[in-house]
Coordinates of C-alpha atoms in Angstrom, one line a residue:
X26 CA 8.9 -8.5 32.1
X27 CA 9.9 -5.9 34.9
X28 CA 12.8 -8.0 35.9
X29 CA 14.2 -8.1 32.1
X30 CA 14.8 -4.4 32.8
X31 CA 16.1 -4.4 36.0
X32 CA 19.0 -6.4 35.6
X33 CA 20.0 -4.1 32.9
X34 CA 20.3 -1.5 35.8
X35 CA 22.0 -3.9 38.5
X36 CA 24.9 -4.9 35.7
X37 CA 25.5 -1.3 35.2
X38 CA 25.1 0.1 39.1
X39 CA 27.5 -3.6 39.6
X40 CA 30.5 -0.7 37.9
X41 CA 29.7 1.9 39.9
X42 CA 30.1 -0.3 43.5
X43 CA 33.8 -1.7 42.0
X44 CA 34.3 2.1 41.5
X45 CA 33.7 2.3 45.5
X46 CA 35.7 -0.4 46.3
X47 CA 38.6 1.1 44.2
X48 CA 38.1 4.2 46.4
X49 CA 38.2 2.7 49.5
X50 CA 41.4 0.6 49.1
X51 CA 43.2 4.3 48.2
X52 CA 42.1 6.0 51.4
X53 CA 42.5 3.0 53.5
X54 CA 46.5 2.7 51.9
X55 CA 46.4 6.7 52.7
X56 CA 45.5 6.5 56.5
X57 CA 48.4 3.6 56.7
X58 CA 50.8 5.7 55.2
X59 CA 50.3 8.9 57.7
X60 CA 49.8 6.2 61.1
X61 CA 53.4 4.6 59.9
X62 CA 55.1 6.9 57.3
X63 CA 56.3 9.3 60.6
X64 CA 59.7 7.5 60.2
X65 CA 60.0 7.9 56.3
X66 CA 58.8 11.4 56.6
X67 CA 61.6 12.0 59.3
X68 CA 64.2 10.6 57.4
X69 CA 63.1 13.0 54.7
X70 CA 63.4 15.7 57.2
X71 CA 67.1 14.7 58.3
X72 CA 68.5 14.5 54.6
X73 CA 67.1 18.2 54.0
X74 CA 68.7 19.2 57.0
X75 CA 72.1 18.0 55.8
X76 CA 71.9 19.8 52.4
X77 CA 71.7 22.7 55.1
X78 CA 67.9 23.3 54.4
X79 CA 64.8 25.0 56.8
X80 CA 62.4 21.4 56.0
X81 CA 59.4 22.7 58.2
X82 CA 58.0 24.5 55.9
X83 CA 58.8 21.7 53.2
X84 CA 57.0 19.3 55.4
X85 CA 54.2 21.3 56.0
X86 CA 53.7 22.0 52.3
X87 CA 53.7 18.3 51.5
X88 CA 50.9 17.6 53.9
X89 CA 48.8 20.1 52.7
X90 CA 49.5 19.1 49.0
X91 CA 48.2 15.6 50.1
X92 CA 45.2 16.4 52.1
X93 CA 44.3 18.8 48.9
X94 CA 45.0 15.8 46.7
X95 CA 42.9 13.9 48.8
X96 CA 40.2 16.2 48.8
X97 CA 40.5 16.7 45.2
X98 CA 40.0 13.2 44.7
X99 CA 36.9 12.5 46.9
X100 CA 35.1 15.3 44.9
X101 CA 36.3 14.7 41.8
X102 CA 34.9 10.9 42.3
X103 CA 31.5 12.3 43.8
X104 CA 31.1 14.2 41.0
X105 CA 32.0 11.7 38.9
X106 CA 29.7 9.0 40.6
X107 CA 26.7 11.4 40.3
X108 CA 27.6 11.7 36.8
X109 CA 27.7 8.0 36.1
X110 CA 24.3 7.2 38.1
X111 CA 22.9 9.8 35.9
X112 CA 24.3 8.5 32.9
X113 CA 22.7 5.5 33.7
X114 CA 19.4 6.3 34.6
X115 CA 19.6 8.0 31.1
X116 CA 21.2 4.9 29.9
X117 CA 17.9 3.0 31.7
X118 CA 15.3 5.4 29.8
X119 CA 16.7 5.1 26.2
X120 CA 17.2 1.3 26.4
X121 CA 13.7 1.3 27.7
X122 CA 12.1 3.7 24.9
X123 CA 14.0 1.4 22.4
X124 CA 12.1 -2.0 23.6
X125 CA 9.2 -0.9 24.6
X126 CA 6.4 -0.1 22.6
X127 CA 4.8 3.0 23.5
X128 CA 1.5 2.8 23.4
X129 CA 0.8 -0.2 25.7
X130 CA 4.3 -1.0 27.5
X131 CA 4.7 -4.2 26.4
X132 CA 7.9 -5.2 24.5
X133 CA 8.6 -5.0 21.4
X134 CA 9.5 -7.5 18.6
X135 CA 13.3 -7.0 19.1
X136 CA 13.2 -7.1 22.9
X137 CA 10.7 -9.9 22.7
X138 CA 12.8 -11.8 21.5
X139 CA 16.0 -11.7 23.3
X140 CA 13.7 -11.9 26.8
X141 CA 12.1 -15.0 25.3
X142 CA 15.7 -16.2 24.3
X143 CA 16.7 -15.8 28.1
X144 CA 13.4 -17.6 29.7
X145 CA 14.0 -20.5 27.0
X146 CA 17.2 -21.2 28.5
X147 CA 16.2 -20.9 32.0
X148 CA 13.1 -22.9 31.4
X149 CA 15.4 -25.5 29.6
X150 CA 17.4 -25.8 32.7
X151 CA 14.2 -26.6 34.9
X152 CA 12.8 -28.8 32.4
X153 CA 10.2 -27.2 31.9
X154 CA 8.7 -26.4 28.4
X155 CA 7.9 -22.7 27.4
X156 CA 4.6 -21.6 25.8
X157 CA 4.1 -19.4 23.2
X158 CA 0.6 -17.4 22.4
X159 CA -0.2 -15.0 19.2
X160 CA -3.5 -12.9 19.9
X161 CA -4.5 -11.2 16.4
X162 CA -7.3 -9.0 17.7
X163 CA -9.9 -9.7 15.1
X164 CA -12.0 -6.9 13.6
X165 CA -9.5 -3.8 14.7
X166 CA -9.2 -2.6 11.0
X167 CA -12.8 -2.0 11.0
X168 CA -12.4 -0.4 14.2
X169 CA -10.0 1.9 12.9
X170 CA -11.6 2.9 10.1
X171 CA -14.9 3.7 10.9
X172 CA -14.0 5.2 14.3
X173 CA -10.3 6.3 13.6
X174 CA -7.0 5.8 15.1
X175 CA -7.7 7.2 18.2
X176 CA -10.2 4.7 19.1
X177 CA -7.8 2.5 17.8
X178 CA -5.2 3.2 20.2
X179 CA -7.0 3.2 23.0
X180 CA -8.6 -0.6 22.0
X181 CA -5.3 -1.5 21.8
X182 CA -4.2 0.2 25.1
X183 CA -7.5 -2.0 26.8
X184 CA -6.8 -5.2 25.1
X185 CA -2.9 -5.0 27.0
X186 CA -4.5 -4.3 30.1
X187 CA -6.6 -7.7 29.3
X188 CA -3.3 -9.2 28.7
X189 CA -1.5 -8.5 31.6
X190 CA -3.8 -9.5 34.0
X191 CA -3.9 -12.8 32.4
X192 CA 0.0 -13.0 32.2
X193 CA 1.2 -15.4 34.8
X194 CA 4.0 -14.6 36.9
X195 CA 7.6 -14.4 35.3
X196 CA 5.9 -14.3 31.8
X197 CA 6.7 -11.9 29.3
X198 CA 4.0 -10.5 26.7
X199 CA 5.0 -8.3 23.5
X200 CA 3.5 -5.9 20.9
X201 CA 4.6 -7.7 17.6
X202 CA 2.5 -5.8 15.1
X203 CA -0.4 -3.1 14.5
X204 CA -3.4 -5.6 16.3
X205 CA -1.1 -8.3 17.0
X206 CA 0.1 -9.7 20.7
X207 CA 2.6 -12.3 21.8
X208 CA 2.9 -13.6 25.5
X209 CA 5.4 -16.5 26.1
X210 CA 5.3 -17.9 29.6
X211 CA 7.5 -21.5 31.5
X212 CA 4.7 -24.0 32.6
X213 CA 4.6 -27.6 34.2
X214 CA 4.0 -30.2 31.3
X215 CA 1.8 -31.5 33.6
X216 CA -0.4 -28.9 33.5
X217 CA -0.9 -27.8 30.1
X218 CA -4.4 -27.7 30.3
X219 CA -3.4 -24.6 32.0
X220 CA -2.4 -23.1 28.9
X221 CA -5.5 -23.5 27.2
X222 CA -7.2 -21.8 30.3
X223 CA -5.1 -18.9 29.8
X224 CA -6.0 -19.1 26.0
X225 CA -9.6 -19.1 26.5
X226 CA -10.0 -16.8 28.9
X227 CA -8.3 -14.0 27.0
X228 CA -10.6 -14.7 23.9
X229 CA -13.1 -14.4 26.7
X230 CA -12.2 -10.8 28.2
X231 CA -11.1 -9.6 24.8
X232 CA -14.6 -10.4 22.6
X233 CA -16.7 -8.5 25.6
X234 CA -18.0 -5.6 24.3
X235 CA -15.6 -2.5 24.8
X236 CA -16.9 1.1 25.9
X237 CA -13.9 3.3 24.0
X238 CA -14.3 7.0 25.3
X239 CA -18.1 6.5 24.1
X240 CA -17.7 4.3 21.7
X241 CA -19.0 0.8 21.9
X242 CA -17.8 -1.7 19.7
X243 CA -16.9 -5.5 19.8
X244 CA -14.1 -7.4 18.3
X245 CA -12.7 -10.9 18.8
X246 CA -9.2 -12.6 19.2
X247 CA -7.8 -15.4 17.2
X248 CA -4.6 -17.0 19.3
X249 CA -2.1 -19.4 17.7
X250 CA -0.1 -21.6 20.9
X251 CA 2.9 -23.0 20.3
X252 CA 5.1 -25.1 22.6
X253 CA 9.1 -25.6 23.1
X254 CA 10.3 -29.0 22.3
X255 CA 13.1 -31.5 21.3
X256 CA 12.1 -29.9 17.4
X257 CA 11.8 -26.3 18.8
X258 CA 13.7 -24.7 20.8
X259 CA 14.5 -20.9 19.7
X260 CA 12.5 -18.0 19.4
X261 CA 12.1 -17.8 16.0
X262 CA 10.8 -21.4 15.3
X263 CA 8.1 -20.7 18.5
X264 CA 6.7 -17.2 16.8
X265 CA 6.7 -19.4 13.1
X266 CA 4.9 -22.1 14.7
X267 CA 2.5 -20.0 16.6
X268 CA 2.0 -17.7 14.2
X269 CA 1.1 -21.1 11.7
X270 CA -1.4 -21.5 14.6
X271 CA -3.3 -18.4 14.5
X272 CA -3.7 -18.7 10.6
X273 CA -5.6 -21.4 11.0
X274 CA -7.6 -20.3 13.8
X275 CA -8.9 -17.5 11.8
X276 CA -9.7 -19.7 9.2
X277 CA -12.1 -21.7 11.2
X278 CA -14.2 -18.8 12.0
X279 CA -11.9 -16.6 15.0
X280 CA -12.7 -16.0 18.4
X281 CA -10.7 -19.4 18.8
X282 CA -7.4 -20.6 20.0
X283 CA -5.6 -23.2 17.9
X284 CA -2.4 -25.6 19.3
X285 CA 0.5 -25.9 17.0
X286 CA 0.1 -29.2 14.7
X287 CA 3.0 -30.4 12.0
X288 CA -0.2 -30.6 9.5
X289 CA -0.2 -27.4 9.4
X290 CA 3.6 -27.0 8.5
X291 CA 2.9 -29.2 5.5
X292 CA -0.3 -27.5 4.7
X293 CA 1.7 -24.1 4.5
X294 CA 4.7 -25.4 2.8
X295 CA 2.4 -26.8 -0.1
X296 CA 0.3 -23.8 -0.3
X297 CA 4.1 -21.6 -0.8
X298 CA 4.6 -24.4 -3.2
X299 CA 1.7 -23.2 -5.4
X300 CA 2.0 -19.6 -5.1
X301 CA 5.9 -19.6 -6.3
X302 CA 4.8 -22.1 -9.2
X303 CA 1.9 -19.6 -10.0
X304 CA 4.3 -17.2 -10.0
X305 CA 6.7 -18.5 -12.8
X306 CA 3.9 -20.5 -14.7
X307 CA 1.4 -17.8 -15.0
X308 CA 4.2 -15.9 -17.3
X309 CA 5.0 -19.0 -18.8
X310 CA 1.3 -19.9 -20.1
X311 CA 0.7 -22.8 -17.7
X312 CA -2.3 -21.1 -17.0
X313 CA -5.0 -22.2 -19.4
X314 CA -8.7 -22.0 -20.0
X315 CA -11.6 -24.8 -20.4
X316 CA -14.9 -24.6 -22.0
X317 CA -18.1 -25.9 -20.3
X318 CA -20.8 -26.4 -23.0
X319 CA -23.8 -24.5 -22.8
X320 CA -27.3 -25.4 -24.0
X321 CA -30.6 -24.1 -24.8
X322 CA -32.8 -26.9 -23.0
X323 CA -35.6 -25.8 -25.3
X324 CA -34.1 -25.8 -28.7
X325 CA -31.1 -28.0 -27.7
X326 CA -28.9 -25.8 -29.3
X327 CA -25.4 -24.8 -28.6
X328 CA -25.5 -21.4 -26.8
X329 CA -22.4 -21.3 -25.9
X330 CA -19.4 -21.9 -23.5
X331 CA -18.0 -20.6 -19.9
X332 CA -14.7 -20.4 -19.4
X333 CA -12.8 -21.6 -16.3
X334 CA -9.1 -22.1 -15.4
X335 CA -6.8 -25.1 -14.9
X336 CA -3.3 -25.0 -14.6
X337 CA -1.4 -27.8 -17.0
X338 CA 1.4 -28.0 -14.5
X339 CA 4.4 -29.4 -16.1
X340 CA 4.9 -32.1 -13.6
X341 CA 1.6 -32.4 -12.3
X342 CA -0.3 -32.5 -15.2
X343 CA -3.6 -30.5 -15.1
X344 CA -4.2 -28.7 -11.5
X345 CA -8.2 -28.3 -9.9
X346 CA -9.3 -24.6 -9.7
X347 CA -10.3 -25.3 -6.0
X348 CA -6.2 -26.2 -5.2
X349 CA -4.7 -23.0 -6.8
X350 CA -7.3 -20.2 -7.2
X351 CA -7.6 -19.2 -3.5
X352 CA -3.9 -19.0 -3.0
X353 CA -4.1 -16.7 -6.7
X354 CA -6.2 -14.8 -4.6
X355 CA -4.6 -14.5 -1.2
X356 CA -1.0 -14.0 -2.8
X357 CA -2.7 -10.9 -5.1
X358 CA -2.1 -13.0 -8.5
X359 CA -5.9 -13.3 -9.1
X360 CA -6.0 -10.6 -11.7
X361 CA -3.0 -11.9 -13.4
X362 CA -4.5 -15.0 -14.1
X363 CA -7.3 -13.9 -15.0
X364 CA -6.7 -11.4 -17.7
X365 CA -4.1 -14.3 -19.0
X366 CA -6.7 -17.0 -19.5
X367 CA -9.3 -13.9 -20.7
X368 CA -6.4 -13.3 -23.3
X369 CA -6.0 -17.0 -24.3
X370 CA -9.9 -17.9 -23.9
X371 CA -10.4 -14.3 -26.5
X372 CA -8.0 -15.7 -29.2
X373 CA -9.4 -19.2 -29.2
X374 CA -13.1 -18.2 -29.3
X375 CA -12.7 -15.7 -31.9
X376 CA -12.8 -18.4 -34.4
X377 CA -15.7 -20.1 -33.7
X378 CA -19.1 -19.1 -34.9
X379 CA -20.5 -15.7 -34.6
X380 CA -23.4 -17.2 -32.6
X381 CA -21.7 -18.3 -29.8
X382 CA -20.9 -16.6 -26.6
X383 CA -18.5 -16.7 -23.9
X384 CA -19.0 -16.2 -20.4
X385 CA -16.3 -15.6 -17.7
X386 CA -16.5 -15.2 -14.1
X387 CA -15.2 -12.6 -12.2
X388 CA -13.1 -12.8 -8.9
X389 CA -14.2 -11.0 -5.9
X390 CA -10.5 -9.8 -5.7
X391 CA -11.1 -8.6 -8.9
X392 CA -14.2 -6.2 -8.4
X393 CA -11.6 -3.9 -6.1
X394 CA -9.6 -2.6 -8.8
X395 CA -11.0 0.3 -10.1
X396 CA -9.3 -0.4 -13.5
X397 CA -11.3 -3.8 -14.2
X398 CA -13.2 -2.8 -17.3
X399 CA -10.5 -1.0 -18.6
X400 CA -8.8 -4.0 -18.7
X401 CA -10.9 -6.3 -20.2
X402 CA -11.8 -3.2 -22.6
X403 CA -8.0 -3.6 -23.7
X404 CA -8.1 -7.5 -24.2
X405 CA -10.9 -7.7 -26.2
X406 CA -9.4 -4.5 -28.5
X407 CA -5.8 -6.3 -28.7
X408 CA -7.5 -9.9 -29.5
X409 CA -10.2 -8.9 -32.1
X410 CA -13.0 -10.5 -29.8
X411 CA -16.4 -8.7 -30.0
X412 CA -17.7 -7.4 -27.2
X413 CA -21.2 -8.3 -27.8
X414 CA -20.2 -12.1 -27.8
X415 CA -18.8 -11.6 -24.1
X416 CA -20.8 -12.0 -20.9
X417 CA -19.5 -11.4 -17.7
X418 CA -20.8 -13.1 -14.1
X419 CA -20.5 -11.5 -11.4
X420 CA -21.3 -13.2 -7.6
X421 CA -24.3 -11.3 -5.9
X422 CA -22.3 -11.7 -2.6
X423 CA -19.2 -9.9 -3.7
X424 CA -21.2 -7.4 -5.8
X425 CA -22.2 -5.7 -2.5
X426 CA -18.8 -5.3 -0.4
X427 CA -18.9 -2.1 -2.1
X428 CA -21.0 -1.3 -4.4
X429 CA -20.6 2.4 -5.3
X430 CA -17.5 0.4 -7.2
X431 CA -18.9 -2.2 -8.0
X432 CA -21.7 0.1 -9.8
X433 CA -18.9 1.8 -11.8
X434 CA -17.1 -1.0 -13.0
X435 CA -20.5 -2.3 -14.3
X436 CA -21.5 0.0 -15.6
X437 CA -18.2 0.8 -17.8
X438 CA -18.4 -2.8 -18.9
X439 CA -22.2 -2.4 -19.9
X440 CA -21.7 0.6 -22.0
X441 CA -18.8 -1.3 -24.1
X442 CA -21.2 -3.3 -25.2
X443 CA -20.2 -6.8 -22.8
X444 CA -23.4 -8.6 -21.4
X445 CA -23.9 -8.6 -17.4
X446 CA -24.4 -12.0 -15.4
X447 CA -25.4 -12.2 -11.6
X448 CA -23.9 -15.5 -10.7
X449 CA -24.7 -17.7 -7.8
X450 CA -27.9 -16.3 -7.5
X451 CA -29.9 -17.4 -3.8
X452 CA -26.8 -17.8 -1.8
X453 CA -25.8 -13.8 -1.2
X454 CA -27.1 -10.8 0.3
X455 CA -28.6 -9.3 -2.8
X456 CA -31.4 -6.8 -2.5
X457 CA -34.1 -6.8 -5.0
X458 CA -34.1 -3.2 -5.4
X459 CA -30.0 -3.2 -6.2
X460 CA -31.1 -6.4 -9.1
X461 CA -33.3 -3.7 -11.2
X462 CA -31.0 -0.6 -10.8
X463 CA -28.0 -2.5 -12.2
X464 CA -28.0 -3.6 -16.0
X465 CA -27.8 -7.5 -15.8
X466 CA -29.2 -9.2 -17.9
X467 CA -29.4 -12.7 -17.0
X468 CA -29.4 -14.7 -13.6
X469 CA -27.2 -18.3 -12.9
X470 CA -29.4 -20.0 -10.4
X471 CA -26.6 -22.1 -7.9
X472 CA -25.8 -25.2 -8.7
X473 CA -26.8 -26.4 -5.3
X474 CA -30.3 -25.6 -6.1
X475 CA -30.3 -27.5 -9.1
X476 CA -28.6 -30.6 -8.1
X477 CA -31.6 -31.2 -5.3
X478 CA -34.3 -29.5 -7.4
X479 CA -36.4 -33.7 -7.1
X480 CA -34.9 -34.5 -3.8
X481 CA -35.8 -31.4 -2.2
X482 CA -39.3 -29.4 -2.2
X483 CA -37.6 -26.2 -0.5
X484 CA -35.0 -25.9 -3.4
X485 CA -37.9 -26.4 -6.5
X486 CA -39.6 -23.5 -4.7
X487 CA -36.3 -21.5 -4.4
X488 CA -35.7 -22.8 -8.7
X489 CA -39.6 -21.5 -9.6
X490 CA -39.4 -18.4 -8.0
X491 CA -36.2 -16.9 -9.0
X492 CA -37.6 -18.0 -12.5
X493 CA -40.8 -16.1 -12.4
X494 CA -38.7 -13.4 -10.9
X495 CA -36.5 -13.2 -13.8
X496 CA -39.1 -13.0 -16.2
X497 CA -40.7 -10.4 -14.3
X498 CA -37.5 -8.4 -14.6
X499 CA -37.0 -9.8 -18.6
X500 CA -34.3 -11.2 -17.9
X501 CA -32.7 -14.8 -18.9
X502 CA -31.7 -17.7 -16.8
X503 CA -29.1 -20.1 -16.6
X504 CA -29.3 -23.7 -14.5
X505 CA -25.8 -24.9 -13.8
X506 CA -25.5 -28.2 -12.2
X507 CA -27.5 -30.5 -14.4
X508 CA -26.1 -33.7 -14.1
X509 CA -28.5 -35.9 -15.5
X510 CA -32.2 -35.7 -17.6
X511 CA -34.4 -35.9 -15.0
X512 CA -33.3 -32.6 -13.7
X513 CA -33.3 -31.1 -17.2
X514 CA -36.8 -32.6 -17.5
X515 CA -37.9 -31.2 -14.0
X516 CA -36.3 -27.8 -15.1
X517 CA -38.0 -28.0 -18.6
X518 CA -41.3 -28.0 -17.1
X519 CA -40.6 -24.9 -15.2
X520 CA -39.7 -22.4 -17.2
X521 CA -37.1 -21.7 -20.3
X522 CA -33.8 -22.0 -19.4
X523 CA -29.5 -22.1 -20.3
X524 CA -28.3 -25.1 -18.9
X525 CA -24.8 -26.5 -18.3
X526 CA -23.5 -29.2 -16.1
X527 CA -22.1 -32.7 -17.0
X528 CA -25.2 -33.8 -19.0
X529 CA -24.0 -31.8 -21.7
X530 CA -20.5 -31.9 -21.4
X531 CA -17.3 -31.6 -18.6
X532 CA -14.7 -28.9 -19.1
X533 CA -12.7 -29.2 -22.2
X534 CA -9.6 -28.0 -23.4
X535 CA -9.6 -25.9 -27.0
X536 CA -8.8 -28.6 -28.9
X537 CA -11.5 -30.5 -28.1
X538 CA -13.9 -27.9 -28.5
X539 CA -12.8 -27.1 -32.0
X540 CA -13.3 -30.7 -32.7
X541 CA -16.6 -30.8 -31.3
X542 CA -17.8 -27.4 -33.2
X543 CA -16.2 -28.9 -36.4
X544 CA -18.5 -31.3 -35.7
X545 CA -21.5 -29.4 -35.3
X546 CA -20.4 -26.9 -38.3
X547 CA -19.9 -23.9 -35.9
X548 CA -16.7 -23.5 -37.1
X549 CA -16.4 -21.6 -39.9
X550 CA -13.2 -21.8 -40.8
X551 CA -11.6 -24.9 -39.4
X552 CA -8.1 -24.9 -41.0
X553 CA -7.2 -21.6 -39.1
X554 CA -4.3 -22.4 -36.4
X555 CA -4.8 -20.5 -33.3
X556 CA -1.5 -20.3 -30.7
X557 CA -3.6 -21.8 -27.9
X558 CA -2.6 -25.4 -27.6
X559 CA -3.3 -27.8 -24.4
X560 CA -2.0 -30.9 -23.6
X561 CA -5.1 -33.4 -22.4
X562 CA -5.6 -33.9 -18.6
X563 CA -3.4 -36.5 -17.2
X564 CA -4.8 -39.4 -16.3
X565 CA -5.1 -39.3 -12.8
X566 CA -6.6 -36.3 -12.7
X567 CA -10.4 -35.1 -13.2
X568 CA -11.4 -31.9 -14.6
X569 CA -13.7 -30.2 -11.8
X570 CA -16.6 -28.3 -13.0
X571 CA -16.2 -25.1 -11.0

């Protein structure tokens, strides 16, 4: 990296020697002229002295006008050589300030990329292939915020050290972002075991614990590698690649390095396919809900429905929840959708029977914005929907990321009169004590339990004693996952439960439910048109539960 800088200096000091040589030629043709210009300067003499004219002093006065002229000259270019030197030393600093990052000395994105531009080609002409690393140090933004900037800076400062010692020689490494490092580096294709090496032992150094001023704290490194090839070969297409890379070596858990694969391309071009078709179709209405049947498995009585989302794509057909609801969330459109199908899912169940409810689960994403219940306050005002009739499920994990919030929006939501659900319950980090200070009112025991409730002993002990929990606490439970009678039967002789699951019913669209509560006289006014209408589920696809 040291030598991408000091060519800048030897092009510009290259100006200054021509400058030299210049000089040099001038007071070389100078010494000529006075060793052979005796005759010419003679003959000058001899045509003064025929005008009748006293030349000595002429002469004399013409020498000393060109020895002045000659010493004006030499200082005039001394000065000006110091002049330029310092010019370019100056020159040297601000081109250095401008492509360097300052905290750690490393380059930065702009520089990175016309140095990697220069070893590509010079790599290219050896044959050699050039490889190209992303280090995202995981775990700095905690860092940062617990400890502050400070501490922040100076992890950063330690993780470059850790960088540069690994860098092998004629490599270049660069500051591309807040926690985010690049090194790029010619290697023999023989050897590329060698770059995993390097890959490994920089996730390695960099998830040892750190000592920051007095501060001990431990992070870890996700690295993306990328390598040049017939179908890569500029700067650009290395950092996309590379950068693909360390995407998916986060998602695998971090403190990992991941090489380049054209899967992974494809992966990321569908998923950009998704999020821009969420982004036209959720203002369009493609977004719709489904209803999943809910019973009373004493009285075997309709209790009500959940709602979930599917996307009736309009060249797909209908789209899974588990192919478009975690890009909704990654690409912020999570609460878009979701007050959508709330709005939708509102006007629909309005109709039916007074005795029926409607539960909707909440996003994780969702439980950040301070405004949530506000929200949902506003949809249930605009669509006529009673609150009462409205239960809201909440997962115990997300619940706790920060639950001073969390506590708020609850609460908000309680006091307008909506009913409180903690879903998933057995699978988070729930305390006991945080389940009785917060007003829910009913428990959804995980489907996973369910499904093995007869297969395995461990999950009809986890089943019975979240039940005698809930009754403890007065509270009411709800089995989802009950896919056929013998685990309704098993769950009957437990305790009193709401069930759902495929026994009872898949996901439907509103049509079919109005049918089906036509059927069961819950609908008490059947010729009443809502606007929500839904074409049925292709085909080829099946509607998932979830």
């Amino acid at each position: 990296m040291a030598g991408f800088f000091s060519q800048k200096r030897t092009d510009r000091r290259s100006s200054a020697l021509r400058d030299l040589i210049v000089l040099l030629v001038a007071l070389t043709l100078l010494g000529i002229f006075l060793s052979f210009g005796g005759a010419y300067v003679e003959g000058v003499g001899t045509l003064l002295a025929r005008i009748g004219a006293d030349n000595s002093s002429v002469i004399v006065g013409l020498l000393l006008l060109n020895l002045a002229i000659t010493i004006y000259g030499w200082r005039r270019y001394r000065d000006t050589s110091r002049e330029l030197i310092e010019r370019a030393a100056a020159e040297d600093r601000a081109f250095e300030a401008a492509s360097t990052d300052p905290l750690t000395g490393f380059l930065n994105r702009r520089a990175f990329g016309q140095a990697a531009s220069e070893l590509l080609g010079a790599a290219a002409r050896r044959r050699e292939p050039v490889a190209l690393l992303i280090v995202d140090i995981d775990g700095f933004k905690h860092v940062n915020e617990v400890h502050g900037h400070l501490t922040g800076d100076t992890l950063l400062r330690c993780a470059a050290e850790i960088i540069s010692r690994q860098l092998p020689p004629g490599g270049l490494a660069a500051r591309l972002g807040a926690d985010d490092f690049a090194i790029a580096f010619a290697f023999d294709p023989a050897e590329a075991a060698d770059v995993g090496r390097i890959a490994d032992c920089l996730i390695d150094r960099l998830g040892s614990p750190f000592n920051l001023g007095g501060v001990h704290t431990h992070v870890s490194a996700s690295v993306g590698v990328a390598r040049s090839g017939p179908d890569c070969q500029t700067v650009p297409s290395l950092l996309r690649r590379a950068d693909i890379a360390m995407s998916a070596a986060k998602k695998m858990g971090r403190g990992r390095f991941v090489w380049f694969d054209a899967s992974m391309e494809r992966e990321l071009e569908a998923r950009n396919a998704i999020e821009a078709g969420l982004r036209a179709g959720i203002p369009r209405g493609e977004i719709v809900p489904y209803f999943e049947p809910q019973i009373d498995l004493v009285t075997q009585s309709l209790h009500g429905f959940e709602t979930l989302a599917r996307w009736d794509h309009p060249e797909r057909g209908l789209v899974s929840p588990e192919e478009f609801i975690p890009v909704a969330e990654e690409a912020g459109l999570i609460g878009d959708l979701s007050l959508a199908v709330l709005s939708r899912a509102f006007q629909e169940a309005r109709h039916w029977d007074p005795t029926l409810s409607l539960s909707v689960n909440i996003s994780p994403v969702q439980l950040k914005d301070p405004w949530l219940a506000q929200k949902i306050t506003k949809l249930l005002v605009e669509t006529g929907f009673p609150a009462e009739r409205l239960e809201i499920e909440i997962t115990e994990s997300s619940l706790f990321e920060n639950l001073g919030l969390a506590q708020a929006i609850v609460s908000s939501l309680r006091n307008q009169g909506i009913r409180l659900a903690l879903d998933d319950f057995g699978t988070g980090y729930s305390s006991l004590a945080h389940l009785r200070a917060l007003p829910f009112e009913r428990i959804k025991i995980d489907r996973s339990f369910i499904t093995s409730i007869n297969d395995n002993p461990d999950s009809a002990a986890i089943v019975t004693a979240i039940t005698r929990l809930a009754e403890s606490l007065k509270l009411s439970v709800t089995a989802e996952g009950i896919e056929d009678e013998t685990i309704e039967a098993r769950l009957r002789s437990i305790g009193r439960y709401t069930g759902q699951g495929w026994l009872f019913g898949r996901p439907m669209p509103a049509n079919e439910v109005r049918k089906m509560l036509a059927q069961r006289g819950l609908l008490p006014n059947p010729g009443v048109a809502t606007p929500l209408e839904v074409r049925p589920p292709a085909p080829r696809q099946n509607a998932a539960s979830g």
